[in-house]
Coordinates of C-alpha atoms in Angstrom, one line a residue:
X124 CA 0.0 0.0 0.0
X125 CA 2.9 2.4 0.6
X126 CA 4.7 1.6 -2.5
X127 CA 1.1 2.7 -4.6
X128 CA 0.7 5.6 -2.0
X129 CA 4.3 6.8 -3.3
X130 CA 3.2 6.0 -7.0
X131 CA 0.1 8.3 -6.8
X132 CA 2.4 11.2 -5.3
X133 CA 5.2 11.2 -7.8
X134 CA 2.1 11.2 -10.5
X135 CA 0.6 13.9 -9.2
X136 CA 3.7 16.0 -8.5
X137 CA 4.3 15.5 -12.3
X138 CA 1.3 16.8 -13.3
X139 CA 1.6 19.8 -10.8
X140 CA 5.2 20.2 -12.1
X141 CA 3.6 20.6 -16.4
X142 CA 1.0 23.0 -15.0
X143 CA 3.4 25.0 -13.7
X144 CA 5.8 24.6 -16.7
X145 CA 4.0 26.9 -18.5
X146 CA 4.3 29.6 -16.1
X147 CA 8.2 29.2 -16.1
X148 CA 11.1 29.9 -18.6
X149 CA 11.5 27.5 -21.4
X150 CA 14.9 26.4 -20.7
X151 CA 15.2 26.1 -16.8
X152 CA 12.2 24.0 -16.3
X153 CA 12.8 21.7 -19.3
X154 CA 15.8 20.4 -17.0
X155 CA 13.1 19.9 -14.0
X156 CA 10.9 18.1 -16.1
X157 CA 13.6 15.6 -17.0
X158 CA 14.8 15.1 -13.1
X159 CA 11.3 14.9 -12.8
X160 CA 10.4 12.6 -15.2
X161 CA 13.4 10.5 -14.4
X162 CA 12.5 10.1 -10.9
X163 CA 9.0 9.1 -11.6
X164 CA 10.3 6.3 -14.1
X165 CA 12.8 5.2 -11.0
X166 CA 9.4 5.2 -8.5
X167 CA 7.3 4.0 -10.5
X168 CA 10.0 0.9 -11.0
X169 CA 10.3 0.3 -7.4
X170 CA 6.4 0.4 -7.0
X171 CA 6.5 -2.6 -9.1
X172 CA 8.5 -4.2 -7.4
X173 CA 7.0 -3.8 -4.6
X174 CA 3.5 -4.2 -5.4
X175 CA 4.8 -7.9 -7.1
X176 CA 6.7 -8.9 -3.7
X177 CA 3.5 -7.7 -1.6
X178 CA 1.4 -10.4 -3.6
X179 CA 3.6 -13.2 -3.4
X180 CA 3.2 -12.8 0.3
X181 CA -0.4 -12.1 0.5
X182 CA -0.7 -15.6 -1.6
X183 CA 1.8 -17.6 0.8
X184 CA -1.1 -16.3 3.7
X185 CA -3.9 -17.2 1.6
X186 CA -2.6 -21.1 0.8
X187 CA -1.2 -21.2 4.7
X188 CA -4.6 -20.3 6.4
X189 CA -6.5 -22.3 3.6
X190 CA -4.3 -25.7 4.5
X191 CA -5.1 -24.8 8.5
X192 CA -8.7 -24.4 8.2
X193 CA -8.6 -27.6 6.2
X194 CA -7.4 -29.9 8.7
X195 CA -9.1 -28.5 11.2
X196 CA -12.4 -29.2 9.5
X197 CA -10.9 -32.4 8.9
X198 CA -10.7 -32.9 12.9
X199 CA -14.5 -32.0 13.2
X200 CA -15.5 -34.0 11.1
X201 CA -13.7 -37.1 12.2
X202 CA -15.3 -36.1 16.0
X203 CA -18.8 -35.9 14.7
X204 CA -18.5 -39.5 13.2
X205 CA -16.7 -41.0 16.0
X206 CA -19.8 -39.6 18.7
X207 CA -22.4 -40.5 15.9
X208 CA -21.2 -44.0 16.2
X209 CA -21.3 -44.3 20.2
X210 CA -24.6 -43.1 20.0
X211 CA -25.7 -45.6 17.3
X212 CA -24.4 -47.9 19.4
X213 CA -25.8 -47.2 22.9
X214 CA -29.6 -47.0 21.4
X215 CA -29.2 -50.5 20.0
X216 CA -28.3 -51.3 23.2
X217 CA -31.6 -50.2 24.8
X218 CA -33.6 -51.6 22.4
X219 CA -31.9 -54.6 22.9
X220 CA -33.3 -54.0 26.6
X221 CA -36.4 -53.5 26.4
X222 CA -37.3 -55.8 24.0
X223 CA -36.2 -58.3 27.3
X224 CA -38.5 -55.9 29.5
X225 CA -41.5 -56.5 26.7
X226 CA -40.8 -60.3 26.9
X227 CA -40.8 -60.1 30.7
X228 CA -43.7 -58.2 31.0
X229 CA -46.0 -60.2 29.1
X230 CA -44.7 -63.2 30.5
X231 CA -45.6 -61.9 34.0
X232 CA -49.3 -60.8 32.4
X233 CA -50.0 -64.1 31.4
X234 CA -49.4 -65.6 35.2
X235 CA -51.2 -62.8 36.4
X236 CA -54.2 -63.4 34.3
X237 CA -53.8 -67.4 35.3
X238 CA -53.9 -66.2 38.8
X239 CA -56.7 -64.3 38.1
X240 CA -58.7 -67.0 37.0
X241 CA -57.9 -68.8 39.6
X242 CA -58.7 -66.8 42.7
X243 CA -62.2 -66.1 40.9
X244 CA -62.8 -69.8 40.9
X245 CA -61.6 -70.5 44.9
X246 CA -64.3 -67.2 45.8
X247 CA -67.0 -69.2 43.9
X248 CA -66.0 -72.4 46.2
X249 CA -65.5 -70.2 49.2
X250 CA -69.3 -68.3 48.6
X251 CA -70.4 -72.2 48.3
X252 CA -69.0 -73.1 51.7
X253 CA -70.2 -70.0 53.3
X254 CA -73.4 -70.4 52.2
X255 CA -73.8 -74.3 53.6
X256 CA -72.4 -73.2 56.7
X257 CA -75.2 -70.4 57.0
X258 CA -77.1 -73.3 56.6
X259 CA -76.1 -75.6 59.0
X260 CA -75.7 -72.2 61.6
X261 CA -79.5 -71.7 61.0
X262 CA -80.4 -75.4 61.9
X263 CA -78.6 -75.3 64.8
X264 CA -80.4 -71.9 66.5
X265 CA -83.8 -73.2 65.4
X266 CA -82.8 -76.8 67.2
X267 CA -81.8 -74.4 70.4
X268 CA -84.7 -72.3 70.3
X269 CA -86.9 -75.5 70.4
X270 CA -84.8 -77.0 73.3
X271 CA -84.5 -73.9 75.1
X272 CA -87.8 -72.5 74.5
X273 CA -85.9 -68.9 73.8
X274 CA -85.4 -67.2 70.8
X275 CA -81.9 -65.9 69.6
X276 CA -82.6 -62.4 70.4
X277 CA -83.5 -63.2 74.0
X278 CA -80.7 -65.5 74.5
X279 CA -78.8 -62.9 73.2
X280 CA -80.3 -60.3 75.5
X281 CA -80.0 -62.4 78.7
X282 CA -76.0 -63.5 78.6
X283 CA -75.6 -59.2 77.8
X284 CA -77.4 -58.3 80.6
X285 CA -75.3 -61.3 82.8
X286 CA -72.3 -60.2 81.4
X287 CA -73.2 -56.4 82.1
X288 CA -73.3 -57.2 85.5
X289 CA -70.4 -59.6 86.0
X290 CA -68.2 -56.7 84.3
X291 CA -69.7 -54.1 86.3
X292 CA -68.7 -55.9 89.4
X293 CA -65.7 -56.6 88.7
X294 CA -64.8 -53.0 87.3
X295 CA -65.8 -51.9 90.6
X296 CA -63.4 -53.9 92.6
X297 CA -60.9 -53.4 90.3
X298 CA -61.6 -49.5 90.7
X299 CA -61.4 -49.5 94.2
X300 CA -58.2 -51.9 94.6
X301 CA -56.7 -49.3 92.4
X302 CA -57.5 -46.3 94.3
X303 CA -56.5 -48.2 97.2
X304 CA -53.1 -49.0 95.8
X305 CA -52.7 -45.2 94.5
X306 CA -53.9 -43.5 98.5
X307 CA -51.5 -46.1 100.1
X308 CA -48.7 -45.6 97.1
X309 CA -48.7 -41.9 95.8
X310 CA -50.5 -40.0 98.8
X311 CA -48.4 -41.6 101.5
X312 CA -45.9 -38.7 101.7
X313 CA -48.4 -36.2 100.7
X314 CA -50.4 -37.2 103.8
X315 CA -47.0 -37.1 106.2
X316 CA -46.3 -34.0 104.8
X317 CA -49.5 -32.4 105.9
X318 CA -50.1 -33.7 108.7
X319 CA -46.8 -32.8 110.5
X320 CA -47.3 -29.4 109.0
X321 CA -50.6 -28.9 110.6
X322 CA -49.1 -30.2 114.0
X323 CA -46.0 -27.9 114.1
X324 CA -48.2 -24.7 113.5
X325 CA -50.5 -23.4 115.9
X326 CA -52.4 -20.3 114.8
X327 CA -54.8 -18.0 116.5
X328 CA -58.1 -17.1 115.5
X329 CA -59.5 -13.6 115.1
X330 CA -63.1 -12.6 113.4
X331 CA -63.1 -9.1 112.3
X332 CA -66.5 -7.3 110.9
X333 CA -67.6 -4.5 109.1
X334 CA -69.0 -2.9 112.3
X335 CA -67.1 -1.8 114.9
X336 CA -69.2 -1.1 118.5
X337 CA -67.7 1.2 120.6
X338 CA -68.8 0.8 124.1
X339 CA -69.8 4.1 126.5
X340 CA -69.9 4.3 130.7
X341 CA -73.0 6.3 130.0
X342 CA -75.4 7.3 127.5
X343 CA -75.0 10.8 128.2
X344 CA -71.9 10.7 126.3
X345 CA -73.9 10.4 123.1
X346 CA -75.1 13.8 123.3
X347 CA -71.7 15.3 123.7
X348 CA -70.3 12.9 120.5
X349 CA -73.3 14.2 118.4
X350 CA -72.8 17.9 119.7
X351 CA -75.2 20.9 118.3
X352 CA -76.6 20.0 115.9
X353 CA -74.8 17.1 115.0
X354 CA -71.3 19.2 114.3
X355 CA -69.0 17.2 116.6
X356 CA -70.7 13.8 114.5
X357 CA -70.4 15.1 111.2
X358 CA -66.9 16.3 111.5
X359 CA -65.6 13.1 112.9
X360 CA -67.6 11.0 110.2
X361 CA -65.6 13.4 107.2
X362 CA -62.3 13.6 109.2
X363 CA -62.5 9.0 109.1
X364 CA -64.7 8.5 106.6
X365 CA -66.8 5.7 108.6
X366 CA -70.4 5.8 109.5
X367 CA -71.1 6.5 112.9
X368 CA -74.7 5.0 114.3
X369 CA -76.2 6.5 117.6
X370 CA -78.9 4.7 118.2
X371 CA -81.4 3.4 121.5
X372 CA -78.3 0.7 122.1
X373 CA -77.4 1.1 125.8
X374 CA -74.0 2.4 126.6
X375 CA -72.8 1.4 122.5
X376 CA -71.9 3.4 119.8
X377 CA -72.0 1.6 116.2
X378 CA -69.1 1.8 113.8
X379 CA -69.6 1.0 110.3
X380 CA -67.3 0.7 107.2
X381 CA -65.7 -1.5 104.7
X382 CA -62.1 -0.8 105.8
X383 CA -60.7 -2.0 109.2
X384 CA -58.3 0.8 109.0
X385 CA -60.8 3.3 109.0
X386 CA -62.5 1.9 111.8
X387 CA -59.8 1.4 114.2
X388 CA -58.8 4.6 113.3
X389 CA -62.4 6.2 114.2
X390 CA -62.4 3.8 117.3
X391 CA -59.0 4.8 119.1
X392 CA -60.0 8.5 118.3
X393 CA -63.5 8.3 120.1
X394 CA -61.4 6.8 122.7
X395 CA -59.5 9.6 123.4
X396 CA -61.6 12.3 122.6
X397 CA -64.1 10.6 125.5
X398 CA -61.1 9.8 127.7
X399 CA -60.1 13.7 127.3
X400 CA -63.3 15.2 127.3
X401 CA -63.5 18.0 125.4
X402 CA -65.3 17.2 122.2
X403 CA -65.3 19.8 119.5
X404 CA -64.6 20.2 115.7
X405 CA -61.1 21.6 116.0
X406 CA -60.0 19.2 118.6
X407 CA -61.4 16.2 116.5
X408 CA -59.1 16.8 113.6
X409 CA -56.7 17.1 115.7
X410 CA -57.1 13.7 117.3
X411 CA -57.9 11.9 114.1
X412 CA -54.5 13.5 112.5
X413 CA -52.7 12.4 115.3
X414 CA -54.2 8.7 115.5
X415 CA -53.7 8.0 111.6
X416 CA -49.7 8.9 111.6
X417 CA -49.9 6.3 114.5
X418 CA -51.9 3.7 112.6
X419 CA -49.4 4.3 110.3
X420 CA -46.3 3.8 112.3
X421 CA -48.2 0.9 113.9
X422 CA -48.9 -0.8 110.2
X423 CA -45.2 -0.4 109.2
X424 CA -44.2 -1.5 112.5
X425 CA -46.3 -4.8 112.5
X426 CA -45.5 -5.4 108.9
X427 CA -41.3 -5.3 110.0
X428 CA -42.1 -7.6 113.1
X429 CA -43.7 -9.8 110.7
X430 CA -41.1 -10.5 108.1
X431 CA -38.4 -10.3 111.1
X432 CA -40.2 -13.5 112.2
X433 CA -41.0 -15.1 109.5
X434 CA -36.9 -14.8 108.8
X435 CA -37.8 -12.6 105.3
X436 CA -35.2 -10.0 104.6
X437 CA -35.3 -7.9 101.6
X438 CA -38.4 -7.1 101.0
X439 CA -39.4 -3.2 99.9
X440 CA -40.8 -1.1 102.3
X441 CA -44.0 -1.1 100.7
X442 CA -44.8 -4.9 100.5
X443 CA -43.8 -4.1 104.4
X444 CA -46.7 -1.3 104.8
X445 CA -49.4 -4.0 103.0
X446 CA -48.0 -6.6 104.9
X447 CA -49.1 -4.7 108.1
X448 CA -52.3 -3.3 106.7
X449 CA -53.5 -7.2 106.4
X450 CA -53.6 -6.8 110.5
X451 CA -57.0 -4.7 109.9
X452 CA -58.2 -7.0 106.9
X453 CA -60.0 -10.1 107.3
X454 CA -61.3 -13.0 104.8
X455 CA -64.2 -15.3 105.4
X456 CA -64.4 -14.7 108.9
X457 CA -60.5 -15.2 109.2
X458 CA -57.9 -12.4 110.1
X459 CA -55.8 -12.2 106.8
X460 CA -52.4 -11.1 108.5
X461 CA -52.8 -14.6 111.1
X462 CA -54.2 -16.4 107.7
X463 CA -51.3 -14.9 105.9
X464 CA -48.2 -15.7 108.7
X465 CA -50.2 -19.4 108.6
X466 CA -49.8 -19.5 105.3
X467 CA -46.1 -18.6 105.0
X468 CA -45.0 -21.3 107.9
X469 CA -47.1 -24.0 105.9
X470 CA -45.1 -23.4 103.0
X471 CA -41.5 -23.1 104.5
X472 CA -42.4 -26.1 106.3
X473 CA -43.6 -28.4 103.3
X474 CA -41.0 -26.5 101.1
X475 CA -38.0 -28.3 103.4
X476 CA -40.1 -31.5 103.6
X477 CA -39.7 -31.5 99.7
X478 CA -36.2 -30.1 99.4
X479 CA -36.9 -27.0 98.2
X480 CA -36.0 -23.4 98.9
X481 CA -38.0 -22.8 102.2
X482 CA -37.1 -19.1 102.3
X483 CA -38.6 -18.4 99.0
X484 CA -41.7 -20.4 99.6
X485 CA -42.4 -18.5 103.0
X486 CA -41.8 -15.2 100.7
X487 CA -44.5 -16.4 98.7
X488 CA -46.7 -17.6 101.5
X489 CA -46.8 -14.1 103.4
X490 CA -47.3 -12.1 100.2
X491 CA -49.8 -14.5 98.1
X492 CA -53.1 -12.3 99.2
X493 CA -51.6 -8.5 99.1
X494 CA -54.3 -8.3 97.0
X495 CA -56.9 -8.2 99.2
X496 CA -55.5 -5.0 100.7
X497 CA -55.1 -2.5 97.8
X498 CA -55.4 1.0 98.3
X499 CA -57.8 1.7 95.8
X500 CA -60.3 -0.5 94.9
X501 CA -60.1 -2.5 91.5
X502 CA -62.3 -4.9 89.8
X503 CA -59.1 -7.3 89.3
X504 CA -59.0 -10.2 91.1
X505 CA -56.6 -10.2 94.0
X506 CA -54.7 -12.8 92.9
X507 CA -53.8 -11.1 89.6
X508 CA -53.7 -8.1 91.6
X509 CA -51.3 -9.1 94.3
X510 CA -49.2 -10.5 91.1
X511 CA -48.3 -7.1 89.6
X512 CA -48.4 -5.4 92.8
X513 CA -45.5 -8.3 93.4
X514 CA -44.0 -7.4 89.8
X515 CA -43.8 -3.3 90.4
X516 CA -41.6 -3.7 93.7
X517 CA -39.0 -6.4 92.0
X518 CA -40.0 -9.9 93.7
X519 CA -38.5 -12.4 91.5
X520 CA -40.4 -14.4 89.0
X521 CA -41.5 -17.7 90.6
X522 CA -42.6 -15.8 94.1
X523 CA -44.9 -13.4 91.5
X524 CA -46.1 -16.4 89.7
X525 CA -47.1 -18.2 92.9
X526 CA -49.2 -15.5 94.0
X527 CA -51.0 -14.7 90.8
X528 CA -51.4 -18.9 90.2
X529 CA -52.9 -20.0 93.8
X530 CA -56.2 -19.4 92.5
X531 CA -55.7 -20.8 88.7
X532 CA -55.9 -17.6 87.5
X533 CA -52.7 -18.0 85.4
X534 CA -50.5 -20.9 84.7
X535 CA -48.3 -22.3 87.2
X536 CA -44.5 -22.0 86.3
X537 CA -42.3 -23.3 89.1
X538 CA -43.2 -25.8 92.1
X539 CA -43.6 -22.8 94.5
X540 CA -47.2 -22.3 93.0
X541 CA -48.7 -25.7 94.1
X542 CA -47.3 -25.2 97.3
X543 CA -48.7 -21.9 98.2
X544 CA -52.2 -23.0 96.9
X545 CA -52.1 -26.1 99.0
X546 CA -51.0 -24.4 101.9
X547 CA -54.2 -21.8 101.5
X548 CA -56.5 -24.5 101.1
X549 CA -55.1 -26.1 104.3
X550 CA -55.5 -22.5 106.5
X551 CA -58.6 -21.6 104.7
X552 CA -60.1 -25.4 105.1
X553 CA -59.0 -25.5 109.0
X554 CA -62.4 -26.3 111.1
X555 CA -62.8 -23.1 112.7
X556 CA -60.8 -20.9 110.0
X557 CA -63.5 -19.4 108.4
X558 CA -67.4 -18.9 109.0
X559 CA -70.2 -20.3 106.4
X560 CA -72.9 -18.7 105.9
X561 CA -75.7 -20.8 107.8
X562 CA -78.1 -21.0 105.4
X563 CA -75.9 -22.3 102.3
X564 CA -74.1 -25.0 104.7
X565 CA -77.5 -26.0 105.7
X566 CA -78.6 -26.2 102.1
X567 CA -75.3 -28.3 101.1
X568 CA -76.1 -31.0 104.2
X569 CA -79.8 -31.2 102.7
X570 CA -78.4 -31.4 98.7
X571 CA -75.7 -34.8 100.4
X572 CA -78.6 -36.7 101.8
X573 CA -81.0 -36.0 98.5
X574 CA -78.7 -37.3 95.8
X575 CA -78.2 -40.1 97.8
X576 CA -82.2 -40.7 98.6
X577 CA -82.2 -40.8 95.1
X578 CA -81.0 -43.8 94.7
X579 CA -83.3 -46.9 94.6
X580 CA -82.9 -49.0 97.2
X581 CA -81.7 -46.3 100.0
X582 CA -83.8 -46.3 103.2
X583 CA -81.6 -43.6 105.1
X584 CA -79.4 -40.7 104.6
X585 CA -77.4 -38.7 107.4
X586 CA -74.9 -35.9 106.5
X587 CA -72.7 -36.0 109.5
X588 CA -68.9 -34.4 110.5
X589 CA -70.9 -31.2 109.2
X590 CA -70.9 -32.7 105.7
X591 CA -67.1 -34.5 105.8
X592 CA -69.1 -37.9 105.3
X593 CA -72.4 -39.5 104.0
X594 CA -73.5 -42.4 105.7
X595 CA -76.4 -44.4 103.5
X596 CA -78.6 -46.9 104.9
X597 CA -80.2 -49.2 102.2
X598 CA -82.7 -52.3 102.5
X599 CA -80.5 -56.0 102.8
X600 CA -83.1 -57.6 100.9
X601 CA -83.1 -55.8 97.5
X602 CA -79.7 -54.7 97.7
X603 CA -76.4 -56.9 97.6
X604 CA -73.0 -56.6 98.4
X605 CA -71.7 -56.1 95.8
X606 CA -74.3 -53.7 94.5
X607 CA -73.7 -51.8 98.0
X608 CA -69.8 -51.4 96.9
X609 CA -71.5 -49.7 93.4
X610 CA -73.9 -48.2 94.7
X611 CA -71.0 -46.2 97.3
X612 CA -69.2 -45.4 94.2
X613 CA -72.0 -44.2 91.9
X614 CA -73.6 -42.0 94.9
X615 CA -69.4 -40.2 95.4
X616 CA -69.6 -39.9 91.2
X617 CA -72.6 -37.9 91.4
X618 CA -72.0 -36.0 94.7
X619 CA -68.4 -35.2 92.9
X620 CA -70.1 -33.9 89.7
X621 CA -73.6 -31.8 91.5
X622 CA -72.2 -30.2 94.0
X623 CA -69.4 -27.4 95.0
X624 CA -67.8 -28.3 98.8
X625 CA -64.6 -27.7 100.0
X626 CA -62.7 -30.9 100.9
X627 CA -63.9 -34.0 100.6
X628 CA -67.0 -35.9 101.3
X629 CA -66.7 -40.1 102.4
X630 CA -69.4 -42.2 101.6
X631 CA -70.2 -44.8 103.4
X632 CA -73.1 -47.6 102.6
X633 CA -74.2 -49.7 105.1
X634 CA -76.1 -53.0 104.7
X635 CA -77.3 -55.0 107.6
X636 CA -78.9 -57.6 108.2
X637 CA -81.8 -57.9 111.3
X638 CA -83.6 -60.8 112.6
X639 CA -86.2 -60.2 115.0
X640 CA -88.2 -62.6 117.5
X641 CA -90.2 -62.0 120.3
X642 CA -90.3 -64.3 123.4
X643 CA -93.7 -64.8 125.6

């Protein structure tokens, strides 16, 4: 390409150089065209030359690259064939394969149909059989009826109904050797536990109302508490918030509210005001301002003593104040601070018994109804209550889920829960914890001795150990032993399902036998 690029310059400076020849002297240029001419010829030659050697070489390329390509097509080629022939080869292989699996297949068809044949001619044999043998079955029950003057269906009906009973009876015992086996296996140490527990504790017992009386030497202090017009009474009512009743009771004032606090409060300061004698608006707040900070002092103070016995230490100041505020609370009749301490021993005590941490479960014992003494009154139960009061003053976790778990109101988490709601049960369930209501343990007595009248074949029923056991008389002649020992267990079934009682309730059945005679 050079050697043609050189070409086309000489070639063009010649022609520039005749242009301009005519511009110039005759003579001078003349000479330049010749050099010029001559120097064209001699680039022109070489341009030749080079143009010829440029393509032998481009050919020499051409035939090398052409012999390349050719083998290497060559190669591919040979490649293709050689794969083309595995392949060839491999699917004559599997046809060669499953021309066997064809063969075996049909082989296997032809049994199976042989087979075939055969089962449906053993199920025509078999239907054959079954059908003499219906036969012969039918002969046989009509031969029975005849002999035993019963049809099938009553036959039928009578071994039932004997082997209802036999397998009744013999449920029953096997019922009542198991629970036998379970009290004398599982509730051995249960029992021990409980039982040394109650002996080791003694507990007092205090009844608290919602009135207060507040006895007088004379009635003509009433007068003087009431004041004109009712000021001094009406002052000392706002100043305690309790309702104070002057009635036609000798020598008694009446003091009525829902809060023991307020009440003692209201008690101690008619005390002093009468003890003092002078009765008047400004001297009543006075005394009642005065008697609250000591109620105060005197809650905190009881509510130390307490956990000081009870061996509890860390506990914050005000868990300490409700503590002592449960002095003025009671529950069913039963004074929840004694209830409370009762509760806390119990569970240290059976906590040891069961190698557990007897300080934490006296923790939980003494704080598992600070619920009951809020000072606002909610509509959450005390249980749940106590729990996040429990929660807010950093008790730990298994002491807060005890509290909020002795009355299943959450799910218990650790072992210290069962404890703590045993241990309540056992203070509430004490005779002579709590009062009942007359008429409703009246009612309960009545409701034992009907379901058990109810019965056929009961004569008598006494509710007795003020409803602790059920004794049941029933007639020897249309009752058995047997059906006495069901009869037991069927009457503690239904008392178990009916009716709501603390404890439990033994039922005893009693059969007897009299023979009478009289001598003249």
């Amino acid at each position: 390409m050079e050697t043609y690029l050189s070409y086309i310059l000489a070639l063009i400076a010649l022609v520039i150089g005749i242009v301009l020849g005519g511009f110039l002297k005759k003579g001078k240029h003349t000479r330049l065209l010749e050099s010029a001419q001559k120097e064209v010829d001699e680039m022109k030659q070489k341009a030749q030359l080079d143009a010829e050697a440029t393509k032998k070489e481009k050919m020499l390329q051409a035939k090398e690259h052409f012999i390349e390509l050719k083998s290497k097509h060559e190669s591919e080629k040979h490649q293709r064939e050689k794969r083309i022939s595995e392949i060839e080869s491999k699917v004559r292989h599997l046809q060669s394969v499953a021309q066997k699996e064809v063969a075996k297949n049909t082989e296997l068809q032809r049994k199976l149909e042989q087979q075939s044949d055969k089962l449906e001619i053993g199920q025509k044999k078999i239907a054959v059989k079954e059908q003499e043998l219906e036969d012969k079955i039918q002969i046989q029950i009509s031969k029975l009826e005849a002999l035993s003057s019963l049809s099938a269906e009553e036959a039928k009906a009578e071994i039932i109904e004997s082997l209802k009973e036999k397998a009744k009876t013999e449920a029953m015992a096997f019922v009542q050797n198991s629970v036998e086996e379970a009290k004398l296996t599982a509730q051995q140490e249960a029992k021990k536990i409980i039982i040394n527990t109650i002996q080791r504790i003694g507990t007092e017992e205090a009844i608290d109302n919602c009135v207060s009386v507040f006895n007088l030497d004379s009635d003509d202090i009433k007068g003087r508490i009431i004041g004109r017009e009712g000021r001094n009474i009406r002052t000392l009512e706002a100043e305690t918030g309790v309702e104070i009743i002057v009635d036609d009771t000798p020598e008694a004032i009446i003091l009525s509210c829902f809060d023991p606090v307020r009440r003692e409060i209201a008690q101690l300061s008619l005390h002093r005001l009468v003890s003092d004698g002078r009765i008047h608006p400004a001297r009543i707040e006075e005394v009642v301002q005065k008697i609250s900070r000591q109620i105060e002092n005197e809650i905190i103070e009881i509510g130390k003593r307490t956990v000081i016995d009870l061996g509890i230490h860390g506990l914050h100041p005000e868990l300490v104040r409700i503590v002592g505020r449960m002095k003025y609370r009671s529950s069913y009749g039963q004074n929840l601070l004694q209830h409370s301490r009762e509760v806390a021993k119990l569970c240290g005590v059976m906590a040891s018994e069961l190698g557990l941490n007897p300080k934490l479960a006296k923790r939980a014992g003494l704080l598992h109804d600070i619920g009951k003494v809020p000072e606002e009154e909610a509509e959450t139960p005390h249980a749940l209550l106590g729990m996040e009061l429990a929660e807010k003053y950093g008790e730990k976790a298994d002491v807060c889920n005890a509290i909020g778990a002795h009355h299943d109101e959450i799910e218990m988490n650790s072992l210290l829960a069962p404890i703590v709601q045993v241990c309540d049960a056992i203070s509430g369930a004490r005779p002579g914890a709590r009062r009942q209501v007359l008429d409703s343990y009246v009612q309960r007595l009545k409701d034992l001795e009907k379901i058990a009248l109810d019965f056929s074949g009961v004569n008598k029923a006494y509710a007795i150990q003020a409803g602790r056991e059920l004794r049941v008389f029933v007639e020897s002649e249309s009752v058995s032993d047997d059906q006495a020992a069901r009869l037991s267990f069927e009457i503690s079934q239904k008392i178990q399902t009916d009716i709501t009682y603390p404890g439990q309730v033994k039922v005893t059945v009693i059969r007897e036998t009299r023979a009478v005679n009289v001598a003249k």
